[in-house]
Amino acid sequence: MYAGLMPIDMSNTSRALYYVFQPTVDAPVDEITVWLNGGPGCSSLEGFFQENGRFVCGWGQYTPTVNPYSWVNLTNVLWVEQPVGTGFSIGSVTANNEADVAKDFNDFFLNFQQTFGIKNFKVFLTGESYAGRYVSYISAAMLDRKDPVHFNISGALMFDPVIGNYEWEQTIVPIVPFAVENNNVLGFNASFLTQLQKLDKTCGFADFRKKYLTFPPPGKQPVGGLTNLSCDIYDMVYTAAYATNPCFNVYGVAGQCPLQSDPLGYPTGLQYSYPGQPIYFNRTDVKKAMHAPLEVEWLECKGPVFTSSGGPEGEGDTSPDPIQSVLPRVIEATNRVLIANGALDMSILTDGTLLAIQNMTWLGKLSFQSQPNTSIVITLPDLQYGPTFEANGSPGFEDAQGTMGKQHFERGLMWAETYLSGHMQPQFQPRSSYRHLQWLLGHVEIL
């Protein structure tokens, strides 16, 4: 593995992004897969250490273990803490929008490739959550560079991504059906569910879904936004969930008490860790081993990473939603974009992400024309593990997993709903996420 700070501008080392890079443990490949976490301001070392890296140290673990579903089994992987203001990355925050973020990243990425002697590689951008914006804008900016030697963007993968109107179509509009469907774990009483369903109708959300969560819909969705605070049903559900389950986790609603300790100190926004267990990447020995700046206090999510307030989540990012232009460009240029949503994620809902897709035009047509209904069945014979998995011989992993979601492909875009998964899909369902990567890299054509 390689790790450290790489300047955005080689003539000015005061602004630099922190990275971890690991070439594949399998046969060499002329490709590089970039992983970005979201936030904004959340570290990609979360992905490296708890989702798809060579080793994982997840919630409740005291020590790292080998990850049988590490992405380095298949490809070279680069984890980057970006934008500036995230993790160990250093320098002044100057980004006003996603265009600035993309420029900084691509300047860094060019310096990274030149330093490591990389050229003529296929480039795949991947990430989760707010990185739906990062991946879309950075990929489109790579296309604009017209430099196939260093920016041969060949596909993108986004888990539970912010791609549409996050505070409307991806959360509030679909929350009531989600609450009803998952009430076996949410535990709401009948009167509260009735209240939610009445508000769902009187606030117009039920009619909105009936009209626009169709295949194909009748047209573009009207610009949405919450104008009546009594219709903030999402906040009602979120608050009530903690009443029935004090250990409620919005990123995976099936979680129950007791809270598991997080070696990164950020399981559910509670910054909880076992007594005497420091945040892993703040240990001096770890910082030295990973060539991280000793003077920087590492937090899993911090910031700000934009210069002003506003935009999604009030974080200062005022760029248009990716579905409006940049994401369609990436789909049309690569013919290989995968968007997946975890069925148990309440931070970005599956039907909300589908609503965003149904409001996007690419290759001259609006939306998916057909409803996703093809099962994702994970069986052993057609799951190509890397040598790492075989060497571990972990008991219990050899069996077929079964039906793990739904898939649908149209005009260069693959959709996947992942059953029994929360927000961080490579953490909650690593085997399904491994298959998603295989599709992105062109190893398989169905999930």
mmCIF file with all atom_site columns, C-alpha atoms in Angstrom, residues 47 51-56 65-74 77 79 378 380 383-386 388-390 392 394-401 425-435 437-438:
data_model
loop_
_atom_site.group_PDB
_atom_site.id
_atom_site.type_symbol
_atom_site.label_atom_id
_atom_site.label_alt_id
_atom_site.label_comp_id
_atom_site.label_asym_id
_atom_site.label_entity_id
_atom_site.label_seq_id
_atom_site.pdbx_PDB_ins_code
_atom_site.Cartn_x
_atom_site.Cartn_y
_atom_site.Cartn_z
_atom_site.occupancy
_atom_site.B_iso_or_equiv
_atom_site.pdbx_formal_charge
_atom_site.auth_seq_id
_atom_site.auth_comp_id
_atom_site.auth_asym_id
_atom_site.auth_atom_id
_atom_site.pdbx_PDB_model_num
ATOM 1  C CA . GLY A 1 47  ? -14.556 3.195   2.885   1.00 0.00 ? 47  GLY A CA 1
ATOM 2  C CA . GLU A 1 51  ? -16.227 -1.096  3.494   1.00 0.00 ? 51  GLU A CA 1
ATOM 3  C CA . ASN A 1 52  ? -14.050 -2.241  0.594   1.00 0.00 ? 52  ASN A CA 1
ATOM 4  C CA . GLY A 1 53  ? -10.406 -2.127  1.682   1.00 0.00 ? 53  GLY A CA 1
ATOM 5  C CA . ARG A 1 54  ? -7.942  -4.997  2.113   1.00 0.00 ? 54  ARG A CA 1
ATOM 6  C CA . PHE A 1 55  ? -8.690  -5.076  5.826   1.00 0.00 ? 55  PHE A CA 1
ATOM 7  C CA . VAL A 1 56  ? -11.840 -4.071  7.688   1.00 0.00 ? 56  VAL A CA 1
ATOM 8  C CA . THR A 1 65  ? -9.615  -8.623  9.864   1.00 0.00 ? 65  THR A CA 1
ATOM 9  C CA . VAL A 1 66  ? -8.919  -9.553  6.254   1.00 0.00 ? 66  VAL A CA 1
ATOM 10 C CA . ASN A 1 67  ? -11.811 -8.545  3.984   1.00 0.00 ? 67  ASN A CA 1
ATOM 11 C CA . PRO A 1 68  ? -12.751 -11.423 1.666   1.00 0.00 ? 68  PRO A CA 1
ATOM 12 C CA . TYR A 1 69  ? -14.687 -8.978  -0.528  1.00 0.00 ? 69  TYR A CA 1
ATOM 13 C CA . SER A 1 70  ? -11.990 -6.346  -0.832  1.00 0.00 ? 70  SER A CA 1
ATOM 14 C CA . TRP A 1 71  ? -12.085 -4.491  -4.108  1.00 0.00 ? 71  TRP A CA 1
ATOM 15 C CA . VAL A 1 72  ? -8.320  -4.885  -4.475  1.00 0.00 ? 72  VAL A CA 1
ATOM 16 C CA . ASN A 1 73  ? -9.059  -8.532  -5.310  1.00 0.00 ? 73  ASN A CA 1
ATOM 17 C CA . LEU A 1 74  ? -10.239 -7.220  -8.676  1.00 0.00 ? 74  LEU A CA 1
ATOM 18 C CA . VAL A 1 77  ? -8.028  1.093   -5.786  1.00 0.00 ? 77  VAL A CA 1
ATOM 19 C CA . TRP A 1 79  ? -9.159  6.145   -1.729  1.00 0.00 ? 79  TRP A CA 1
ATOM 20 C CA . ILE A 1 378 ? -26.079 -14.245 -5.912  1.00 0.00 ? 378 ILE A CA 1
ATOM 21 C CA . LEU A 1 380 ? -21.456 -19.298 -5.981  1.00 0.00 ? 380 LEU A CA 1
ATOM 22 C CA . LEU A 1 383 ? -19.324 -15.078 -8.457  1.00 0.00 ? 383 LEU A CA 1
ATOM 23 C CA . GLN A 1 384 ? -15.683 -14.647 -9.392  1.00 0.00 ? 384 GLN A CA 1
ATOM 24 C CA . TYR A 1 385 ? -13.725 -14.292 -6.195  1.00 0.00 ? 385 TYR A CA 1
ATOM 25 C CA . GLY A 1 386 ? -10.146 -13.119 -6.187  1.00 0.00 ? 386 GLY A CA 1
ATOM 26 C CA . THR A 1 388 ? -7.618  -13.505 -1.383  1.00 0.00 ? 388 THR A CA 1
ATOM 27 C CA . PHE A 1 389 ? -11.018 -15.056 -0.737  1.00 0.00 ? 389 PHE A CA 1
ATOM 28 C CA . GLU A 1 390 ? -9.881  -18.549 -1.634  1.00 0.00 ? 390 GLU A CA 1
ATOM 29 C CA . ASN A 1 392 ? -8.901  -17.295 3.618   1.00 0.00 ? 392 ASN A CA 1
ATOM 30 C CA . SER A 1 394 ? -13.695 -18.508 5.646   1.00 0.00 ? 394 SER A CA 1
ATOM 31 C CA . PRO A 1 395 ? -16.425 -20.964 6.693   1.00 0.00 ? 395 PRO A CA 1
ATOM 32 C CA . GLY A 1 396 ? -19.962 -20.036 5.730   1.00 0.00 ? 396 GLY A CA 1
ATOM 33 C CA . PHE A 1 397 ? -19.056 -17.871 2.736   1.00 0.00 ? 397 PHE A CA 1
ATOM 34 C CA . GLU A 1 398 ? -19.154 -20.714 0.226   1.00 0.00 ? 398 GLU A CA 1
ATOM 35 C CA . ASP A 1 399 ? -22.937 -21.029 0.071   1.00 0.00 ? 399 ASP A CA 1
ATOM 36 C CA . ALA A 1 400 ? -25.146 -19.256 -2.448  1.00 0.00 ? 400 ALA A CA 1
ATOM 37 C CA . GLN A 1 401 ? -26.617 -16.069 -0.998  1.00 0.00 ? 401 GLN A CA 1
ATOM 38 C CA . GLN A 1 425 ? -23.568 -0.998  1.002   1.00 0.00 ? 425 GLN A CA 1
ATOM 39 C CA . PRO A 1 426 ? -20.017 -2.428  0.886   1.00 0.00 ? 426 PRO A CA 1
ATOM 40 C CA . GLN A 1 427 ? -20.208 -2.574  4.702   1.00 0.00 ? 427 GLN A CA 1
ATOM 41 C CA . PHE A 1 428 ? -23.750 -3.947  5.071   1.00 0.00 ? 428 PHE A CA 1
ATOM 42 C CA . GLN A 1 429 ? -23.803 -6.231  1.999   1.00 0.00 ? 429 GLN A CA 1
ATOM 43 C CA . PRO A 1 430 ? -20.215 -6.683  0.791   1.00 0.00 ? 430 PRO A CA 1
ATOM 44 C CA . ARG A 1 431 ? -20.992 -9.653  -1.411  1.00 0.00 ? 431 ARG A CA 1
ATOM 45 C CA . SER A 1 432 ? -23.644 -7.786  -3.390  1.00 0.00 ? 432 SER A CA 1
ATOM 46 C CA . SER A 1 433 ? -21.379 -4.736  -3.652  1.00 0.00 ? 433 SER A CA 1
ATOM 47 C CA . TYR A 1 434 ? -18.564 -6.950  -4.940  1.00 0.00 ? 434 TYR A CA 1
ATOM 48 C CA . ARG A 1 435 ? -20.897 -7.996  -7.742  1.00 0.00 ? 435 ARG A CA 1
ATOM 49 C CA . LEU A 1 437 ? -17.960 -3.704  -8.937  1.00 0.00 ? 437 LEU A CA 1
ATOM 50 C CA . GLN A 1 438 ? -17.642 -6.744  -11.198 1.00 0.00 ? 438 GLN A CA 1
#
